[in-house]
Coordinates of C-alpha atoms and ligand atoms in Angstrom, one line a residue:
X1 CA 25.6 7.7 2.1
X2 CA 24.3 9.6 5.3
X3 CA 20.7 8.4 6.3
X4 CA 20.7 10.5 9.8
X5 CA 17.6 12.7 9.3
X6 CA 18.0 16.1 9.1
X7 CA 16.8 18.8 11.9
X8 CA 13.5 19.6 9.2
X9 CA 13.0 15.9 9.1
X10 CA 13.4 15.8 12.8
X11 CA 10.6 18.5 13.5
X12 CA 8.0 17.1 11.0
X13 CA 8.6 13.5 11.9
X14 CA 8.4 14.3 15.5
X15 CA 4.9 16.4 14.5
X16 CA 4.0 13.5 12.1
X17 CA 4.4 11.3 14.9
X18 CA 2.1 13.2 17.4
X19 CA -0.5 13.8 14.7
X20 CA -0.7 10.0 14.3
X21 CA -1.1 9.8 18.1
X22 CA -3.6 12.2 18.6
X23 CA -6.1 11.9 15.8
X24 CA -5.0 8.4 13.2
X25 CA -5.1 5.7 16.0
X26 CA -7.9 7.1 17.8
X27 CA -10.2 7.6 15.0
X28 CA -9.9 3.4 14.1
X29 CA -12.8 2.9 15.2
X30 CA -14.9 5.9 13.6
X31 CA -13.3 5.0 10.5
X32 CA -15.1 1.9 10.1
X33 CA -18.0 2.9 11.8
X34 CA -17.9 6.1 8.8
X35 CA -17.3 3.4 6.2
X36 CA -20.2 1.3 7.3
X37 CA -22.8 4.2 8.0
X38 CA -21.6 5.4 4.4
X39 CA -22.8 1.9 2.7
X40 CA -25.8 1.3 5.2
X41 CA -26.8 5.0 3.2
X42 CA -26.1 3.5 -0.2
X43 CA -23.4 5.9 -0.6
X44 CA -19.9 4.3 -0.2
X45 CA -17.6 5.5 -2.4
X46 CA -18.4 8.8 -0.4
X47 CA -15.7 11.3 1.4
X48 CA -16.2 10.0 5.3
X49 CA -17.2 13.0 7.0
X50 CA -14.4 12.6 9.4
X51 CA -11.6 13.0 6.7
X52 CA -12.2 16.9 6.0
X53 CA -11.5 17.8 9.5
X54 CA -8.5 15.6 9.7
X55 CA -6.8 17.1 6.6
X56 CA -7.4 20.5 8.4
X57 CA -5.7 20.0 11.0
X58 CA -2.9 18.1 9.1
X59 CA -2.5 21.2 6.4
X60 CA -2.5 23.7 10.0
X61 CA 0.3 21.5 11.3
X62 CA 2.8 21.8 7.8
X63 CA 1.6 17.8 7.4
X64 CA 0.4 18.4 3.3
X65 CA 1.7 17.7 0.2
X66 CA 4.9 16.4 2.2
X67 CA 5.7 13.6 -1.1
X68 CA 6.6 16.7 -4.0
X69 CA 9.8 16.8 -4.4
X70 CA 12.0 19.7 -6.0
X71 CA 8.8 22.4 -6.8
X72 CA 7.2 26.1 -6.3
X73 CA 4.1 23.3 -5.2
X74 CA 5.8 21.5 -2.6
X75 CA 8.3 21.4 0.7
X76 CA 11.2 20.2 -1.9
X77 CA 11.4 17.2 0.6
X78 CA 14.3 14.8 -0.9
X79 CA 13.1 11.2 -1.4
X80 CA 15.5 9.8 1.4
X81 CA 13.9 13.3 3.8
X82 CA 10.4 11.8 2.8
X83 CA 11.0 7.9 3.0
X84 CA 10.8 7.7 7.1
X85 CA 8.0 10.1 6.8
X86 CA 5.9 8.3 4.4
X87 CA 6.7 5.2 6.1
X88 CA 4.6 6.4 9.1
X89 CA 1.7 7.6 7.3
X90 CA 1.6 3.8 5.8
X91 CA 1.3 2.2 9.4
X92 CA -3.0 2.6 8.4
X93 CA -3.9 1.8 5.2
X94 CA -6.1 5.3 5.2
X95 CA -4.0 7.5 7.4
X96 CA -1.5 9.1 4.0
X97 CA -4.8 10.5 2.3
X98 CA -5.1 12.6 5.2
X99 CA -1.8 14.4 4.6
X100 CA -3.0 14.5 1.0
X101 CA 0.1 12.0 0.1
X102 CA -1.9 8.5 -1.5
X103 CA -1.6 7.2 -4.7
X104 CA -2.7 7.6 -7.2
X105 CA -3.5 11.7 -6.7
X106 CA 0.5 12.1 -5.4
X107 CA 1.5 10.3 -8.9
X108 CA -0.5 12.4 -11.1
X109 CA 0.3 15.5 -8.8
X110 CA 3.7 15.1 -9.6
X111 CA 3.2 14.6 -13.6
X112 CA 1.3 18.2 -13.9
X113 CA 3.8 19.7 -11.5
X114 CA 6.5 18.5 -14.1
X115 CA 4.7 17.9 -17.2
X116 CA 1.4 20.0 -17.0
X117 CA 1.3 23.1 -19.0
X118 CA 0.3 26.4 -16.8
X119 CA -3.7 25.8 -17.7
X120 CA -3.6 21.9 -16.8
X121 CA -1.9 23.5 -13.4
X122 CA -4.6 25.8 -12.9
X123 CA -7.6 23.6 -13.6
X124 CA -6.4 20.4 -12.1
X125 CA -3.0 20.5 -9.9
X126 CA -4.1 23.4 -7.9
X127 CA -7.7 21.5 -6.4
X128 CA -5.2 18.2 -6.4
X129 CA -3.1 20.2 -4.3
X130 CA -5.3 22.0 -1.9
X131 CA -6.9 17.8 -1.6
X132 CA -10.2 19.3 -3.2
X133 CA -10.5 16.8 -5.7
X134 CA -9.1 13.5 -6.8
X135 CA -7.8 11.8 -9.5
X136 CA -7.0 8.3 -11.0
X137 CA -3.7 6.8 -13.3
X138 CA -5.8 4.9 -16.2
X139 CA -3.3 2.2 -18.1
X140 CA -4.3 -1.5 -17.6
X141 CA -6.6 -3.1 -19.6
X142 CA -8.2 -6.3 -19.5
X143 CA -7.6 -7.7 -23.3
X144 CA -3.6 -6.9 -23.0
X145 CA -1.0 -7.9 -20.6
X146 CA -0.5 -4.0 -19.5
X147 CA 2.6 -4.8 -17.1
X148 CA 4.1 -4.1 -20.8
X149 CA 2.8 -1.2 -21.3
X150 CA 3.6 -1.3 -24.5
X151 CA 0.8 -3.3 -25.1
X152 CA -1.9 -0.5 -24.4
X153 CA -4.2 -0.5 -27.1
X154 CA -6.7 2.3 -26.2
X155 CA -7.1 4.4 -29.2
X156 CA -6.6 8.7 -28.7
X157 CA -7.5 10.0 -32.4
X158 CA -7.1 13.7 -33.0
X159 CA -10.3 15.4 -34.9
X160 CA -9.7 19.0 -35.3
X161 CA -9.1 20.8 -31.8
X162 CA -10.2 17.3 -29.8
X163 CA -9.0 14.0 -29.1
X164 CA -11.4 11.7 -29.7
X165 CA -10.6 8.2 -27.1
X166 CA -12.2 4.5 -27.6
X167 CA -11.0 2.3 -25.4
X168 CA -11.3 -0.3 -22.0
X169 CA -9.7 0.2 -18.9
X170 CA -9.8 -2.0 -15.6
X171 CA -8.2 -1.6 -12.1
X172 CA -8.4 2.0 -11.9
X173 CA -7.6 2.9 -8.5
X174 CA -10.1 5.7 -6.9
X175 CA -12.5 5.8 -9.7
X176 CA -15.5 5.1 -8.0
X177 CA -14.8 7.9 -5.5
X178 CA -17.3 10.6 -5.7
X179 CA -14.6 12.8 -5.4
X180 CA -12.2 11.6 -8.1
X181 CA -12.4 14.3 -10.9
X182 CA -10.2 12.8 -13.9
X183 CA -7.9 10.7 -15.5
X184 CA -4.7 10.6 -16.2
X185 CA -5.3 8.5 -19.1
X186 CA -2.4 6.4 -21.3
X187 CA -3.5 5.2 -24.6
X188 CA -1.9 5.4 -28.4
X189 CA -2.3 8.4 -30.8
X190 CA 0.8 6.7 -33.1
X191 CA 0.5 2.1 -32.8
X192 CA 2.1 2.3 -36.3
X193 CA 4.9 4.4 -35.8
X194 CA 8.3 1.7 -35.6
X195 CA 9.5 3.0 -32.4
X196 CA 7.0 1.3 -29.9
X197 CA 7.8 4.1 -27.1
X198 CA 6.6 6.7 -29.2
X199 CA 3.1 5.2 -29.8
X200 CA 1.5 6.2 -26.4
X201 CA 0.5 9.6 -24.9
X202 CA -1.2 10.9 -21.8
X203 CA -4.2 12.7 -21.8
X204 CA -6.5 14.3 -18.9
X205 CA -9.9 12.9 -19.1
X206 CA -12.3 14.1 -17.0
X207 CA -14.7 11.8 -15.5
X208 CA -17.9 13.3 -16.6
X209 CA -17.3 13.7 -19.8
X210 CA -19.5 11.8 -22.3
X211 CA -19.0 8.3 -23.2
X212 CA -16.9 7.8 -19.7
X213 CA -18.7 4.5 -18.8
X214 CA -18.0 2.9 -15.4
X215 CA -18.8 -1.0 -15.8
X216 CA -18.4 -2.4 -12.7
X217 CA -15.7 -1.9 -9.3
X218 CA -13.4 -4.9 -9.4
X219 CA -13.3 -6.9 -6.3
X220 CA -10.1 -7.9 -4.6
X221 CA -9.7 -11.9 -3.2
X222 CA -13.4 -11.2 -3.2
X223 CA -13.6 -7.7 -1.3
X224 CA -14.4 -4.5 -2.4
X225 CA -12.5 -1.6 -1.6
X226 CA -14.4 1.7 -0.4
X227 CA -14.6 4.2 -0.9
X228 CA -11.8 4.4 -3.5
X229 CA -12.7 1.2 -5.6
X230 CA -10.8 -0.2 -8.9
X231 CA -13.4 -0.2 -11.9
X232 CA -13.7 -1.2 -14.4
X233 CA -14.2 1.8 -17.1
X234 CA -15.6 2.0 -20.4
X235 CA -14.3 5.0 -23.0
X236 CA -16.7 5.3 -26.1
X237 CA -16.2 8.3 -28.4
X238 CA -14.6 10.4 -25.6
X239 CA -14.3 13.9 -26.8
X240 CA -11.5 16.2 -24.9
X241 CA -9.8 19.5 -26.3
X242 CA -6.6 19.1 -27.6
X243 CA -5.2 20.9 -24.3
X244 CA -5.5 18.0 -22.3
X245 CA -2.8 15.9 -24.1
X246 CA 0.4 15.8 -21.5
X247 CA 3.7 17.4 -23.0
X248 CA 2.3 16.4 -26.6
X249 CA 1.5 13.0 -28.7
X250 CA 4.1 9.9 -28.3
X251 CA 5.8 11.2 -24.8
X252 CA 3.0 8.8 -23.0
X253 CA 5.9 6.3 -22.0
X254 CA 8.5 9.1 -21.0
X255 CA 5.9 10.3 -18.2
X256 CA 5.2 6.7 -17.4
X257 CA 8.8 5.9 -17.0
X258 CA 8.9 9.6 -14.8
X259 CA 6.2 8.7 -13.1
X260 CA 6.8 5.1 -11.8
X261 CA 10.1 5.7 -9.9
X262 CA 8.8 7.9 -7.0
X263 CA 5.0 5.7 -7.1
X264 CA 6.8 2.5 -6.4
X265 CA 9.7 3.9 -3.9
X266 CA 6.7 5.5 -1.7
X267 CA 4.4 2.2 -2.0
X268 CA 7.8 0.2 -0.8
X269 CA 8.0 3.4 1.7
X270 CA 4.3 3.0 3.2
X271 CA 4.4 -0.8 3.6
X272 CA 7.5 -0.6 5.5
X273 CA 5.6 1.4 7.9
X274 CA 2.3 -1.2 7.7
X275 CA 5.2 -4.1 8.2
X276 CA 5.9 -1.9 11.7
X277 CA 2.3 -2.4 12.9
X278 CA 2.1 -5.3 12.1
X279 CA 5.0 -6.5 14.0
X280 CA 3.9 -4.4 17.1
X281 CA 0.4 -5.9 17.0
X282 CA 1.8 -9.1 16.5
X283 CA 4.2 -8.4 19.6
X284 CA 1.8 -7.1 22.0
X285 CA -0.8 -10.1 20.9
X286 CA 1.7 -13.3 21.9
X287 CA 2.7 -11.5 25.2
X288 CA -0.7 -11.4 25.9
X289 CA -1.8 -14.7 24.7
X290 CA -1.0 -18.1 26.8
X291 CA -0.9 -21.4 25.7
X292 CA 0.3 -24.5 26.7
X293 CA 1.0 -22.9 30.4
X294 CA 3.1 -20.0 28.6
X295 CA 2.6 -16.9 26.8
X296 CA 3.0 -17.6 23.1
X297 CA 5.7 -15.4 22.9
X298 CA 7.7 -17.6 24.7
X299 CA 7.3 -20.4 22.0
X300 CA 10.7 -20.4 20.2
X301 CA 8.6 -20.0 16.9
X302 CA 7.3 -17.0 17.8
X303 CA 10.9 -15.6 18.8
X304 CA 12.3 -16.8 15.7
X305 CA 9.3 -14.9 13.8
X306 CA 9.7 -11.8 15.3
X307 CA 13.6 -11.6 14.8
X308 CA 13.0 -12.6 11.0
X309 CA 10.3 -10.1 11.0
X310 CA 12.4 -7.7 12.2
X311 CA 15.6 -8.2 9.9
X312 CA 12.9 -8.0 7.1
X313 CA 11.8 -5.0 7.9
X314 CA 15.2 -3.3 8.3
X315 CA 16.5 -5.2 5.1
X316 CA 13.4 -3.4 3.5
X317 CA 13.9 0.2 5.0
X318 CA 17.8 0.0 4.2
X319 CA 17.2 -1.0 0.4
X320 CA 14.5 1.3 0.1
X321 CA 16.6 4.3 1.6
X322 CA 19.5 3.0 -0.8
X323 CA 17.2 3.3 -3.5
X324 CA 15.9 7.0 -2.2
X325 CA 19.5 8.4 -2.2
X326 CA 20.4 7.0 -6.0
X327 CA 16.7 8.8 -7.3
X328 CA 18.3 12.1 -5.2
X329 CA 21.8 11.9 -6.7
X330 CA 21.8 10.1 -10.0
X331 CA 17.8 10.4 -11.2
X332 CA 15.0 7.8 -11.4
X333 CA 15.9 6.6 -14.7
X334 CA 19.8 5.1 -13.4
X335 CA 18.0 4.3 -10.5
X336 CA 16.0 2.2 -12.4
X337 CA 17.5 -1.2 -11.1
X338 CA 17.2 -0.3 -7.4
X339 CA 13.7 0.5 -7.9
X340 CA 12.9 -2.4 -9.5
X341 CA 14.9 -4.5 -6.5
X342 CA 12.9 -2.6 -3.8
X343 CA 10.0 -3.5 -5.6
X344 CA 9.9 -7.3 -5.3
X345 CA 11.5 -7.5 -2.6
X346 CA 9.6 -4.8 0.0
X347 CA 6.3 -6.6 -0.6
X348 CA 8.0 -10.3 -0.4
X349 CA 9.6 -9.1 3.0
X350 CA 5.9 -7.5 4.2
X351 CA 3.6 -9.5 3.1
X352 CA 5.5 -11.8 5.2
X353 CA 5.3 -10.0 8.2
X354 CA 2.2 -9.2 8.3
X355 CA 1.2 -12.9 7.5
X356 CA 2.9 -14.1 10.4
X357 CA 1.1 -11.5 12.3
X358 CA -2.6 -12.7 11.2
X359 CA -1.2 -16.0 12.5
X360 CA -0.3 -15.0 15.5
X361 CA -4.1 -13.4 16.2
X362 CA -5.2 -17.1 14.9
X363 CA -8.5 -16.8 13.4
X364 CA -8.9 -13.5 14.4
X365 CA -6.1 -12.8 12.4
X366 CA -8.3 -12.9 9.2
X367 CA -11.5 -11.4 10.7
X368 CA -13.0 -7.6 10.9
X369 CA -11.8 -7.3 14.4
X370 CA -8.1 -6.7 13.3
X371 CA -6.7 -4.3 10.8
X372 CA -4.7 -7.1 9.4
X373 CA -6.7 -8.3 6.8
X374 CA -7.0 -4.8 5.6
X375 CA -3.4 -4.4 5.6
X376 CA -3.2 -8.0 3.4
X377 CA -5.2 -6.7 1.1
X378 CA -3.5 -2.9 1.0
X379 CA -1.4 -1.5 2.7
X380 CA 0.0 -0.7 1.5
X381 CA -1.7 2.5 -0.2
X382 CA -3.5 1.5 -2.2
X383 CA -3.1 -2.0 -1.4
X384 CA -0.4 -1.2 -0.8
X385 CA 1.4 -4.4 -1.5
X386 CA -1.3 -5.8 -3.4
X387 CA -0.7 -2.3 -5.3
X388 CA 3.0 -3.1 -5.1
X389 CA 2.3 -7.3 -6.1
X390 CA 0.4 -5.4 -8.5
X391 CA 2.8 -5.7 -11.4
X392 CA 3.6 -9.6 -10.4
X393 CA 1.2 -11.3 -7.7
X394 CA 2.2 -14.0 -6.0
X395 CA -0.4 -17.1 -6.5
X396 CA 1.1 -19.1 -3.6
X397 CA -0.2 -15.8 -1.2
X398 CA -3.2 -15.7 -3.3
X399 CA -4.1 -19.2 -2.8
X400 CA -3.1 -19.1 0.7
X401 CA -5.6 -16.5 1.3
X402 CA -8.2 -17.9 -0.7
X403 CA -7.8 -21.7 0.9
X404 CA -8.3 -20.2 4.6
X405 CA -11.5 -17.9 3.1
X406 CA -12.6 -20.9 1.4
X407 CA -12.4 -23.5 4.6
X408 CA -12.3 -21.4 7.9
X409 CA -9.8 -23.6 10.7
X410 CA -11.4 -26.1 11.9
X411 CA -12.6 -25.9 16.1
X412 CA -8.8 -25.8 17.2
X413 CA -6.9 -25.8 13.8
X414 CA -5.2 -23.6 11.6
X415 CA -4.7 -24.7 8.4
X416 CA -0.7 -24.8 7.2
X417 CA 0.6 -22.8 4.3
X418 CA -0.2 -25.4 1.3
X419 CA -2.1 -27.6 3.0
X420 CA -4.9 -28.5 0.6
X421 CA -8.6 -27.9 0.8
X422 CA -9.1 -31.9 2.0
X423 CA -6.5 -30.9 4.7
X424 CA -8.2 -28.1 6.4
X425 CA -11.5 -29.6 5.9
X426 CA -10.0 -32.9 7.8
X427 CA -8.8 -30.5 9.9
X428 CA -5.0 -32.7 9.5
X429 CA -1.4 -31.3 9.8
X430 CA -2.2 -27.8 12.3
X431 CA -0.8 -25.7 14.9
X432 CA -3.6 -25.3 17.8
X433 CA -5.3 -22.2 17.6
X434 CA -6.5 -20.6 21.1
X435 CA -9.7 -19.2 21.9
X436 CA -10.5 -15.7 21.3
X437 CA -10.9 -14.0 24.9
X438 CA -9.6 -10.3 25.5
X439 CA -9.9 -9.6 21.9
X440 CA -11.2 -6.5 22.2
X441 CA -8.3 -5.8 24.9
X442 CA -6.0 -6.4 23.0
X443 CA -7.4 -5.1 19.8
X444 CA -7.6 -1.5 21.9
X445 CA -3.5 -2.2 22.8
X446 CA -2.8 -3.9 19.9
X447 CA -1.0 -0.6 18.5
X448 CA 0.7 -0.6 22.3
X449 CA 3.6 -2.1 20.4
X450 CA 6.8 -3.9 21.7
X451 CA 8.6 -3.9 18.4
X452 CA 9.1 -0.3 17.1
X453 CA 11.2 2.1 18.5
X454 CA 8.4 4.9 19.6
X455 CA 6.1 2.1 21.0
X456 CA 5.3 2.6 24.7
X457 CA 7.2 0.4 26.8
X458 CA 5.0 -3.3 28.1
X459 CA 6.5 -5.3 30.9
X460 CA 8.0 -7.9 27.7
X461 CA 9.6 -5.0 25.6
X462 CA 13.3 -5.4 26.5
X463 CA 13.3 -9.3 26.4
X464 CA 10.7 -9.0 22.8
X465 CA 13.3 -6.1 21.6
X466 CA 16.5 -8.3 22.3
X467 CA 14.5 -11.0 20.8
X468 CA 13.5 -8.5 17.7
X469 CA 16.8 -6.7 17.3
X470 CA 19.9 -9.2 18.7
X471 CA 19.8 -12.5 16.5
X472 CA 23.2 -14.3 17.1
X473 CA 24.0 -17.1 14.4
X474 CA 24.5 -19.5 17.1
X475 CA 21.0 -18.7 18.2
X476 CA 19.2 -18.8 14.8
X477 CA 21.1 -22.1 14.8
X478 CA 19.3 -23.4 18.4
X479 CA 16.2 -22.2 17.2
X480 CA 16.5 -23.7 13.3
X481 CA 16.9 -26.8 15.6
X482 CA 13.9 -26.1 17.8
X483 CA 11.7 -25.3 15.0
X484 CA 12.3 -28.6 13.1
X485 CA 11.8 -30.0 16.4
X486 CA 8.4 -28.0 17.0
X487 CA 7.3 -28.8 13.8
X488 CA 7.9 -32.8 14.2
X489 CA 6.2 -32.3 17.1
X490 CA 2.9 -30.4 16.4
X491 CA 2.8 -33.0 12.8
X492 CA 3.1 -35.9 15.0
X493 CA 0.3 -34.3 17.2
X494 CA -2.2 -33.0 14.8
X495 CA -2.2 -36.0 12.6
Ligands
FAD1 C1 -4.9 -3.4 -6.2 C2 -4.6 -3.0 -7.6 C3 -4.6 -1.6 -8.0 C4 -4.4 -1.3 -9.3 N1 -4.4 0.1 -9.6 C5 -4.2 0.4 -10.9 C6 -4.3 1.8 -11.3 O1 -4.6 2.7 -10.5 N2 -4.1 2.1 -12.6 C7 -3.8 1.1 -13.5 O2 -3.6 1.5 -14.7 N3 -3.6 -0.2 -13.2 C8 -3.8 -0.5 -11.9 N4 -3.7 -1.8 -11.5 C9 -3.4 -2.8 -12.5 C10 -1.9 -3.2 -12.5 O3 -1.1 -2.1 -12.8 C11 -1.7 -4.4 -13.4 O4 -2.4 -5.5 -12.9 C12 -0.2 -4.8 -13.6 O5 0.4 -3.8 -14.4 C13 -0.1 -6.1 -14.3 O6 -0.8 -6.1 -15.5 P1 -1.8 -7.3 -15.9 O7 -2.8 -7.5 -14.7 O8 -2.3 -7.1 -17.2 O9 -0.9 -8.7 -15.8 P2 -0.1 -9.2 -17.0 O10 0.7 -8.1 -17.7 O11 -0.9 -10.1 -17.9 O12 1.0 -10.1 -16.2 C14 0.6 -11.4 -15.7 C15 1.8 -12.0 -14.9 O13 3.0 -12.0 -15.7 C16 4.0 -11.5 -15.0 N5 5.0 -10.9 -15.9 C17 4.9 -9.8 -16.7 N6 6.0 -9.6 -17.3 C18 6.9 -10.6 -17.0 C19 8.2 -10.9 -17.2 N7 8.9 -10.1 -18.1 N8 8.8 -11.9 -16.6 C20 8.1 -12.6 -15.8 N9 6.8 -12.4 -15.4 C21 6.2 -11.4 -16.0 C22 3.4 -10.4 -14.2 O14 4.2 -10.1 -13.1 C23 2.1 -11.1 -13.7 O15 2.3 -11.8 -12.6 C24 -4.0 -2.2 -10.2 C25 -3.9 -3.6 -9.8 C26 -4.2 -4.0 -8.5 C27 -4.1 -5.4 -8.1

């Protein structure tokens, strides 16, 4: 297995790269500031205005449609040519959309590229393509367990030349954005045929047709997710022509099974990429926070964080690459149980990451002023690992998150991973959390990284680096040692 990246790869990374420099990084700000002027207008599942001219330049500079494989649509990029690739357009939760490559358009692009007769090209790939329009995947329901998709029990009844569809979907990614055109839509024309993986089919549903209700956008740990949103959605009596139906009745799970190999290895790909941030931000903050006489990067903590971070994040990127190369050689379907592996264990590894990086911006961590929370709550792509914990969340996270919503720290403490709701409130069983000087300093370096390999170089990056990339046993073993000690310590303290 040869990961080097080839000279194409080389240019367009390179290109990538400076495209992420010149016009994603810079734009933070704008984006929020678009996001928020959107609401304050009552429109925000809008199209920023900044996003049109972004894609522009992205399509001028050969950055489009990078994700399709093998097709007269796309650059025939291999999944291990696109994994470093899409790994950069993850390091912002909104950054892939503008090389048209987010889920779920790049999903559905790639079932009417290989499933979609010439017609279902023509009306829908070809405005998915040129990032005209968007689209949604519509499977999960609220009354079934849907990570079995078996289960689906929305009803697609042919009458005459039409398919006729009653049903009630929730968690539809992009729904609520004005631009999102139709559905990719799984339901059953066949429950009572024996073989339960011939009962579904896919059909195209397009958003305004009649009887397409949208209930409500489904919040997320309590937030909302503009402009894409995950709604709730209501089908009564849809009529569509019996064109729309995807390769034909009772083939729904084939293009599901076709379909979830190259969504879950790009999700895994992107938050990879968000783990990166989040390391350099995590980096640059503890160089440039002191406590206790030191910078907090000098706590052993800390060091032992950031070299844990960093193994994670390479154990990540190697399984996911291992997994790209088995989809390129033996197919998606025997590559089935390195998919699933990436799958739990790329979100485990950075959701981790980026948790330790809210911690080490202490309450800022979970505030506005950081693209952490964000990141928590996406990344990955869509939410990116709450789109990849999608198909098994972890309560403990969930809870975490909730408990330190629920009872902000206390003046100088930071409530401990399972400490209960009595805990934070008494304030009992912390690490001390500084003040919150320089933040906007260090929220305009915080991408001046000292963890990844393209970061610009800080006074700390060569000791941070040895600390991030050399981790001797011996050393793990000092600090194992330190860390218990630390931790006697700061419980000792706090109570
Ligand atoms: C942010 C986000 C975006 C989403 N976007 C979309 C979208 O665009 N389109 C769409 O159709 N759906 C979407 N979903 C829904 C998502 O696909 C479902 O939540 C997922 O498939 C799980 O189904 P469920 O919620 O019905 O949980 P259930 O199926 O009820 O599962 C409940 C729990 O049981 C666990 N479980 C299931 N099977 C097993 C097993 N064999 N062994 C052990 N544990 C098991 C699950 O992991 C889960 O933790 C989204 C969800 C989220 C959070």
């Amino acid at each position: 297995m040869h990961f080097e990246f080839t000279p194409r790869v080389i240019a367009l990374r390179e290109e990538l790269l400076r495209f992420m420099d010149e016009y994603v990084y810079p734009n933070e700000k704008r984006h929020e500031e678009e996001l928020a002027a959107n609401a304050r207008a009552g429109r925000p599942y809008a199209e920023l205005p900044m996003m049109a001219g972004l894609k522009a330049k992205a399509r001028e500079r050969g950055l489009w449609n990078l994700f399709l494989p093998e097709s007269e649509h796309g650059p025939g990029l291999s999944n291990v040519e696109y994994a470093p690739l899409c790994e950069i357009m993850g390091r912002r939760y909104w950054s892939s959309e503008i090389f048209n490559c987010s889920a779920p358009d790049t999903g559905n692009m790639e079932v009417l590229a290989r499933y979609g007769t010439k017609a279902q090209q023509e009306r829908w790939l070809k405005p998915l393509l040129a990032g005209e329009i968007r689209s949604s995947f519509a499977m999960t329901e609220p009354e079934v367990a849907s990570s079995d998709a078996t289960n689906i029990r929305c009803s697609i009844r042919r009458e005459g030349d039409e398919y006729v569809i009653n049903g009630r979907k929730w968690y539809i990614t992009g729904a609520m954005n004005e631009r999102c055109e139709v559905f990719v839509l799984m339901g059953k024309t066949d429950p009572d045929n024996a073989d339960r993986h011939k009962q579904q089919s896919m059909i195209l549903v397009p958003k305004n047709t009649p009887g397409v209700t949208i209930v409500r956008d489904m919040a997320l740990l309590g937030v909302y997710d503009p402009p894409f949103g995950h709604p709730e959605i209501v089908f009564e009596n849809v009529r569509v022509p019996v064109e729309n139906i995807l390769l034909g009745e009772g083939r729904g799970f084939e293009i599901a099974q076709g379909r979830l190999g190259p969504g879950r290895i790009h999700h895994c790909m992107r938050a990879i990429g968000m783990a990166e941030a989040a390391l350099e931000m995590m980096c640059q903050r503890l160089v440039s926070r002191t406590a206790f006489h030191k910078p907090l990067s000098e706590q052993g903590v800390w060091r032992e964080r950031i070299a844990e971070s960093r193994m994670l994040i390479e154990q990540s990127r190697w399984m996911v690459l291992n997994a790209a190369y088995r989809m390129d050689t033996v197919g998606n379907k025997v590559a089935a149980k390195e998919i699933a592996m990436i799958k739990v264990l790329t979100p485990n590894n950075c959701v981790k990451v980026v948790d330790w990086a809210m911690q080490a911006f202490g309450a800022m961590g979970l505030s506005q002023d950081t693209l952490l929370t964000h990141q928590q709550l996406r990344e990955g792509g869509r939410l990116g690992h709450a789109g990849l914990r999608r198909h098994g969340p972890e309560p403990g996270h969930a809870a975490h998150a909730l408990l330190c919503l629920r009872a902000p720290p206390a003046r100088g403490r930071w409530p401990r991973r399972g400490a209960s709701q009595r805990d934070c409130e008494a304030g009992a069983g912390g690490v001390p959390v500084s003040g919150r000087e320089g933040c906007a300093r260090t929220r305009a370096q915080s991408f001046a990284s000292a963890g990844a390999s393209h970061a610009k170089p800080t006074p700390y990056t060569d000791r941070i680096q040895s600390c991030a990339g050399v981790t001797t046993p011996s050393l793990r073993r000092r600090f194992f040692t330190w860390l218990s000690m630390a931790r006697s310590v700061t419980s000792t303290v706090s109570s």
